[in-house]
Short mmCIF file of C-alpha atoms and ligand atoms in Angstrom, two decimals:
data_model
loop_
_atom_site.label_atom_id
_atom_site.label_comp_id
_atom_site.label_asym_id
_atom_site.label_seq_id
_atom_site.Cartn_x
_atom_site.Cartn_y
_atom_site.Cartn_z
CA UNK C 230 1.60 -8.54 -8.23
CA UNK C 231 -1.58 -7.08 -6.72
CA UNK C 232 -2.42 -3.30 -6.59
CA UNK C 233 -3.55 -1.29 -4.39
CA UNK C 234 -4.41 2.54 -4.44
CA UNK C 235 -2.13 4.59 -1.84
CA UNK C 236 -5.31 7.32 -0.74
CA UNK C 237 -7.93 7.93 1.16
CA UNK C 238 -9.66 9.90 -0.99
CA UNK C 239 -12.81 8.43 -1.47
CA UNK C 240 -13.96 9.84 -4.68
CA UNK C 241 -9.88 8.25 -6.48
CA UNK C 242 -11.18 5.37 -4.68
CA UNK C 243 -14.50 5.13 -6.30
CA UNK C 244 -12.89 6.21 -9.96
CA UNK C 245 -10.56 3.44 -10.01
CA UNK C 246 -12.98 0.81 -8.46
CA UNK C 247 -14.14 0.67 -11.81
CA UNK C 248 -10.59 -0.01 -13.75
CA UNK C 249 -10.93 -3.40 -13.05
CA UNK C 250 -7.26 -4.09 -11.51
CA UNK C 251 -6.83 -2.50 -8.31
CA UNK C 252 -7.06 -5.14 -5.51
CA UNK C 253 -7.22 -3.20 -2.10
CA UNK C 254 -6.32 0.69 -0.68
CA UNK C 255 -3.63 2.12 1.87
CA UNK C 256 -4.53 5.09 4.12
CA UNK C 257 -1.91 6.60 6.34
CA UNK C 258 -2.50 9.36 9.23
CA UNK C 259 -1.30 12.13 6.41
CA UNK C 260 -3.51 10.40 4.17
CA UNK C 261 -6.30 10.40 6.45
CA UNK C 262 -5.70 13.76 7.61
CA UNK C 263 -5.82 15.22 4.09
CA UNK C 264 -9.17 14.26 3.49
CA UNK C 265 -10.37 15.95 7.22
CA UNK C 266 -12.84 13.37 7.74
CA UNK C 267 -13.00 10.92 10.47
CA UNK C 268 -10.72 7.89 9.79
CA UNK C 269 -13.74 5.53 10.86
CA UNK C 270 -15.96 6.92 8.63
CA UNK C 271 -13.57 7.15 5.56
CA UNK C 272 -12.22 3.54 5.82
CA UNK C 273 -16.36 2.32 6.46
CA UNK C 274 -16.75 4.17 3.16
CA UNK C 275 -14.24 2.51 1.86
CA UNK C 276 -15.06 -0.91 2.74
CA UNK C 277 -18.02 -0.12 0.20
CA UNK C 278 -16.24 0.29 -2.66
CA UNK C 279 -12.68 -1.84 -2.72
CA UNK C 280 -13.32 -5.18 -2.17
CA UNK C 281 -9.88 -6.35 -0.64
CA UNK C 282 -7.56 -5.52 1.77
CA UNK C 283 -7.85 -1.84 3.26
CA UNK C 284 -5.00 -0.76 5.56
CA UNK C 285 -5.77 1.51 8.61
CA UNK C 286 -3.24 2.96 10.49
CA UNK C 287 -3.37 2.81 14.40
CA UNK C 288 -1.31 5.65 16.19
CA UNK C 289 1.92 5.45 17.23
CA UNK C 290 2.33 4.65 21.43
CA UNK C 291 2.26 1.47 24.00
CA UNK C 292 1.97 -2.12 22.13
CA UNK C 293 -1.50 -2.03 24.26
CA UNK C 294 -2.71 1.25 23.38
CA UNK C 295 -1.92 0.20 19.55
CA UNK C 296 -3.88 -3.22 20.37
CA UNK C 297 -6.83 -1.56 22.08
CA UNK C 298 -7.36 1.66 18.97
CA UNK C 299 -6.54 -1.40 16.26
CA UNK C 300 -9.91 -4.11 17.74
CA UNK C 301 -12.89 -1.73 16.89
CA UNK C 302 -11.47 -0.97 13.45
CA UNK C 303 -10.71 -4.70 12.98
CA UNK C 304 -14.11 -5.55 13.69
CA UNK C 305 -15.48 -2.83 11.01
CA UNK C 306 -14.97 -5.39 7.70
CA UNK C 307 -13.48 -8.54 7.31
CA UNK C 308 -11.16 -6.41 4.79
CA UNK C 309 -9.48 -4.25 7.45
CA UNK C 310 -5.95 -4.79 7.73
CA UNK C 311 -4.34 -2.70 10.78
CA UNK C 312 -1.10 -0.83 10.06
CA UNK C 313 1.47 -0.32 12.90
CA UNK C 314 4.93 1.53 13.17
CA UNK C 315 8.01 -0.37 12.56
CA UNK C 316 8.89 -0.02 16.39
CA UNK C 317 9.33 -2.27 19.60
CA UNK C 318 6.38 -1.65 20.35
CA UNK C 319 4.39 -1.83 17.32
CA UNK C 320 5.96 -5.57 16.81
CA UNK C 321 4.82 -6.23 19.89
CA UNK C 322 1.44 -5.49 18.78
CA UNK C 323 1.71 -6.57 15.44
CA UNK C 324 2.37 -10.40 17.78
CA UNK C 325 -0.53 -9.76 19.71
CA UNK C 326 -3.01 -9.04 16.84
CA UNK C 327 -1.50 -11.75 14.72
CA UNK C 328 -2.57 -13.91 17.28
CA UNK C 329 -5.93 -12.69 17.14
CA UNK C 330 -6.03 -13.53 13.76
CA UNK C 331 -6.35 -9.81 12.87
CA UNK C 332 -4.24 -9.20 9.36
CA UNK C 333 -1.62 -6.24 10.15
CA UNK C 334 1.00 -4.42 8.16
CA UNK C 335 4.03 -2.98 9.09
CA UNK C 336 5.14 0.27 7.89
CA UNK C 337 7.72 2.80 7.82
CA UNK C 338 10.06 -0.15 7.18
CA UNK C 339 13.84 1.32 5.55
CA UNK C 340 16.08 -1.84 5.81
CA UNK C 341 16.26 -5.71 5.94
CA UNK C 342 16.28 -6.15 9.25
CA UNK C 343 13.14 -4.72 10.13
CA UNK C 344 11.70 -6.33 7.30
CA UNK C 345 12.78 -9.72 8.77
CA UNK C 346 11.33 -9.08 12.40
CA UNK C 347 8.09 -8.28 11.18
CA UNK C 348 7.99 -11.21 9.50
CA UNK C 349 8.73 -13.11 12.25
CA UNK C 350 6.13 -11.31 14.35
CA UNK C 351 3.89 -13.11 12.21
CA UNK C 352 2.99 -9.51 10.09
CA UNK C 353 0.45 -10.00 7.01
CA UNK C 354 2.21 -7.23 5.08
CA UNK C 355 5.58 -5.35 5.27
CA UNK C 356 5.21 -1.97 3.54
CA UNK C 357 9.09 -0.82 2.69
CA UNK C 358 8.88 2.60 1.63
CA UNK C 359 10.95 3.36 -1.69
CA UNK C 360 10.32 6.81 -2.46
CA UNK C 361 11.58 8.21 0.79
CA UNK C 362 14.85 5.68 0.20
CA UNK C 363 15.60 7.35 -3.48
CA UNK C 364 14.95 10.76 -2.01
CA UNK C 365 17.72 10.45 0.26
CA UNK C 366 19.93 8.01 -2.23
CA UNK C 367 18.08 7.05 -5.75
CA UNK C 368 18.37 2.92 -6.35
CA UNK C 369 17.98 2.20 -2.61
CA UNK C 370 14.40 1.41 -3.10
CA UNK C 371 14.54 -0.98 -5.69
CA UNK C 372 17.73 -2.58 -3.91
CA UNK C 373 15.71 -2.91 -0.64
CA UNK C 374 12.59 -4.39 -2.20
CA UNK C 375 14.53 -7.20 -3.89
CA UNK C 376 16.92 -8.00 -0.71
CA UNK C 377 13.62 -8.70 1.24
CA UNK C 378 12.09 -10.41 -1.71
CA UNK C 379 14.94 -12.35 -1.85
CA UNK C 380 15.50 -13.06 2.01
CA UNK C 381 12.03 -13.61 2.41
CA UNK C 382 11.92 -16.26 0.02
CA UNK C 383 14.88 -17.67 1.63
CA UNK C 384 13.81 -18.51 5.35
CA UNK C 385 9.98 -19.35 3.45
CA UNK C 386 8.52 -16.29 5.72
CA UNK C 387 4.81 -15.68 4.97
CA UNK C 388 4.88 -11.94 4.66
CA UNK C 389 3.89 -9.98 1.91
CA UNK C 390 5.84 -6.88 0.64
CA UNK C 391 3.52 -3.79 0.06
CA UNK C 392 5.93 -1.83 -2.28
CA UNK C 393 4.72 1.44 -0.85
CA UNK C 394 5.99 5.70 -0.58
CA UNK C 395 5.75 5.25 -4.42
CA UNK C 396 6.14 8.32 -6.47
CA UNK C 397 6.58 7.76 -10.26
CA UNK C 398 5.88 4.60 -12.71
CA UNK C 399 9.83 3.84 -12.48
CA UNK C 400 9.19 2.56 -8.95
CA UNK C 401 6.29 0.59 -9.80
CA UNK C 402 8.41 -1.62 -12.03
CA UNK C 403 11.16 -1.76 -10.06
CA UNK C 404 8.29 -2.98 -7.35
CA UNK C 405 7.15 -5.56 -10.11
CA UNK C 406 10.82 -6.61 -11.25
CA UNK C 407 12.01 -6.59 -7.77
CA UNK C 408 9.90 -9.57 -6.32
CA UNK C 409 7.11 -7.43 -4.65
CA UNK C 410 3.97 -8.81 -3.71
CA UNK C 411 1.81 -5.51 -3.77
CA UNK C 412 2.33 -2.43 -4.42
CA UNK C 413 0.77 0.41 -3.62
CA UNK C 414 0.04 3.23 -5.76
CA UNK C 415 -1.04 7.03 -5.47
CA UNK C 416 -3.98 7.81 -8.16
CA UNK C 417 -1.53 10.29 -9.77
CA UNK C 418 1.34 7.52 -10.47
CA UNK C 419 -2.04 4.77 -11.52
CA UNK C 420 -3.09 6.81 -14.19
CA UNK C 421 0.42 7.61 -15.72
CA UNK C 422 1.61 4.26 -15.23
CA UNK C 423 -1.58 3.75 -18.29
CA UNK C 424 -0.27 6.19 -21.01
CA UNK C 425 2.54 6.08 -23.44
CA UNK C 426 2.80 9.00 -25.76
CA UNK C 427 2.97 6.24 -28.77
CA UNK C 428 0.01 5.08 -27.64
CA UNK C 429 -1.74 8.73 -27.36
CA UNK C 430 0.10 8.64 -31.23
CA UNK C 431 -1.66 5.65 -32.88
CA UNK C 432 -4.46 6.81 -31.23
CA UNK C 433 -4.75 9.75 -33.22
CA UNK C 434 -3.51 7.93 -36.71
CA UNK C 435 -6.29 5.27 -36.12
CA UNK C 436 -8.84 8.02 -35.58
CA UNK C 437 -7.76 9.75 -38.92
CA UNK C 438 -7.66 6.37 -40.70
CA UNK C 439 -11.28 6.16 -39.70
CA UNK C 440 -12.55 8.61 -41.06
CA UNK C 441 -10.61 8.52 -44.57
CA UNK C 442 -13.65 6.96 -46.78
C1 E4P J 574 1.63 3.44 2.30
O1 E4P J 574 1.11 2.64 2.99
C2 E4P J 574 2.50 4.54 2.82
O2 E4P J 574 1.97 5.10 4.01
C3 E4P J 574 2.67 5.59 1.76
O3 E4P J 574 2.97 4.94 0.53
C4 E4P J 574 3.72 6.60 2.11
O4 E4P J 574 3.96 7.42 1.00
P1 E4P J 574 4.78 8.79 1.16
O5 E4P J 574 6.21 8.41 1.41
O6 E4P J 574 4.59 9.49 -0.16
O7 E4P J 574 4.15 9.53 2.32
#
């Protein structure tokens, strides 16, 4: 499973560059909009540091509008994946840029069925979003992450699932046991999903042991 950092704070960005596991970065308008910089200039800053897919998010109209906003950011890095709503009119998009070989993820996805006609609309990525599933009924998450994994697999559809709207280390392994093929994680939930209070433990005992002569 690849991982990718859910920010667009450049400075998590540049910490975790260094880790040595995280494959690409998701922004989102909130995300963006937290940071109250420029989207262009965040995700060109960005293209600096990740070396992988970065998702930017196009705003929400007229498949054309969508199409029109998503070209100039396309043609920033060969890294730039566009993000569009899970809506008529962003699959219509999500078609259109497919066709012009521009990658593209579709977001704000909730059940099977939209998972399925993104795929077939020819979407690099489907980002299902788990958190905001389990805050309305816990398990639904998981559940939808492995019906698309499974579906997917099924009909042979291309699409990757961006496990995404994670908020605790329980998701990510649902994500990972579930079948996902990314999954995308806020620098909060990356740097828990590293500890283990047995491992903060034998820490300290092989520190002490150390220093016994
Ligand atoms: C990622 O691409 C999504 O936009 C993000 O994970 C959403 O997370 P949230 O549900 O915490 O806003």
């Amino acid at each position: 499973m690849k991982i990718f950092i859910d920010t667009a704070n450049v400075e998590e960005i540049r910490e975790v560059s260094t880790w040595g596991f995280i494959d690409g970065v998701t922004t989102n308008p909130s995300l963006i909009a937290k940071e109250g910089r420029d989207i262009v200039d965040v995700i060109k800053e960005i293209t600096t540091l990740i070396d992988g897919p970065i998702s930017a998010e196009v705003h929400e109209g007229l498949a054309k509008d969508m199409v029109k906003e998503a070209i100039p950011y396309a043609k920033m890095h060969k890294n730039i994946v566009i993000k569009l709503p899970m809506t008529i009119e962003g699959l219509k998009a999500c078609k259109e840029l497919t066709s012009k070989g521009i990658k593209t993820n579709v977001t704000l996805v909730f059940n099977l069925t939209q998972a399925v006609a993104a795929a077939k609309c020819g979407a690099t990525y489907v980002s299902p979003f788990m958190g905001r599933l389990d805050d309305i009924t816990l398990g639904t998450g998981a559940a939808l992450i492995e019906d698309i994994a499974t579906v997917f697999a099924t009909y042979e559809y291309k699409t990757q699932i961006i496990a995404a709207s994670i908020r605790n280390v329980e998701h990510v392994n649902q994500a990972l046991l579930g079948g996902a093929d990314v999954a995308t994680i806020p620098f909060k939930v990356l740097k828990e999903m590293l500890n283990h209070p047995l491992t903060t433990k034998g820490l300290v005992i092989f520190a002490d042991a150390s220093k016994k002569k």
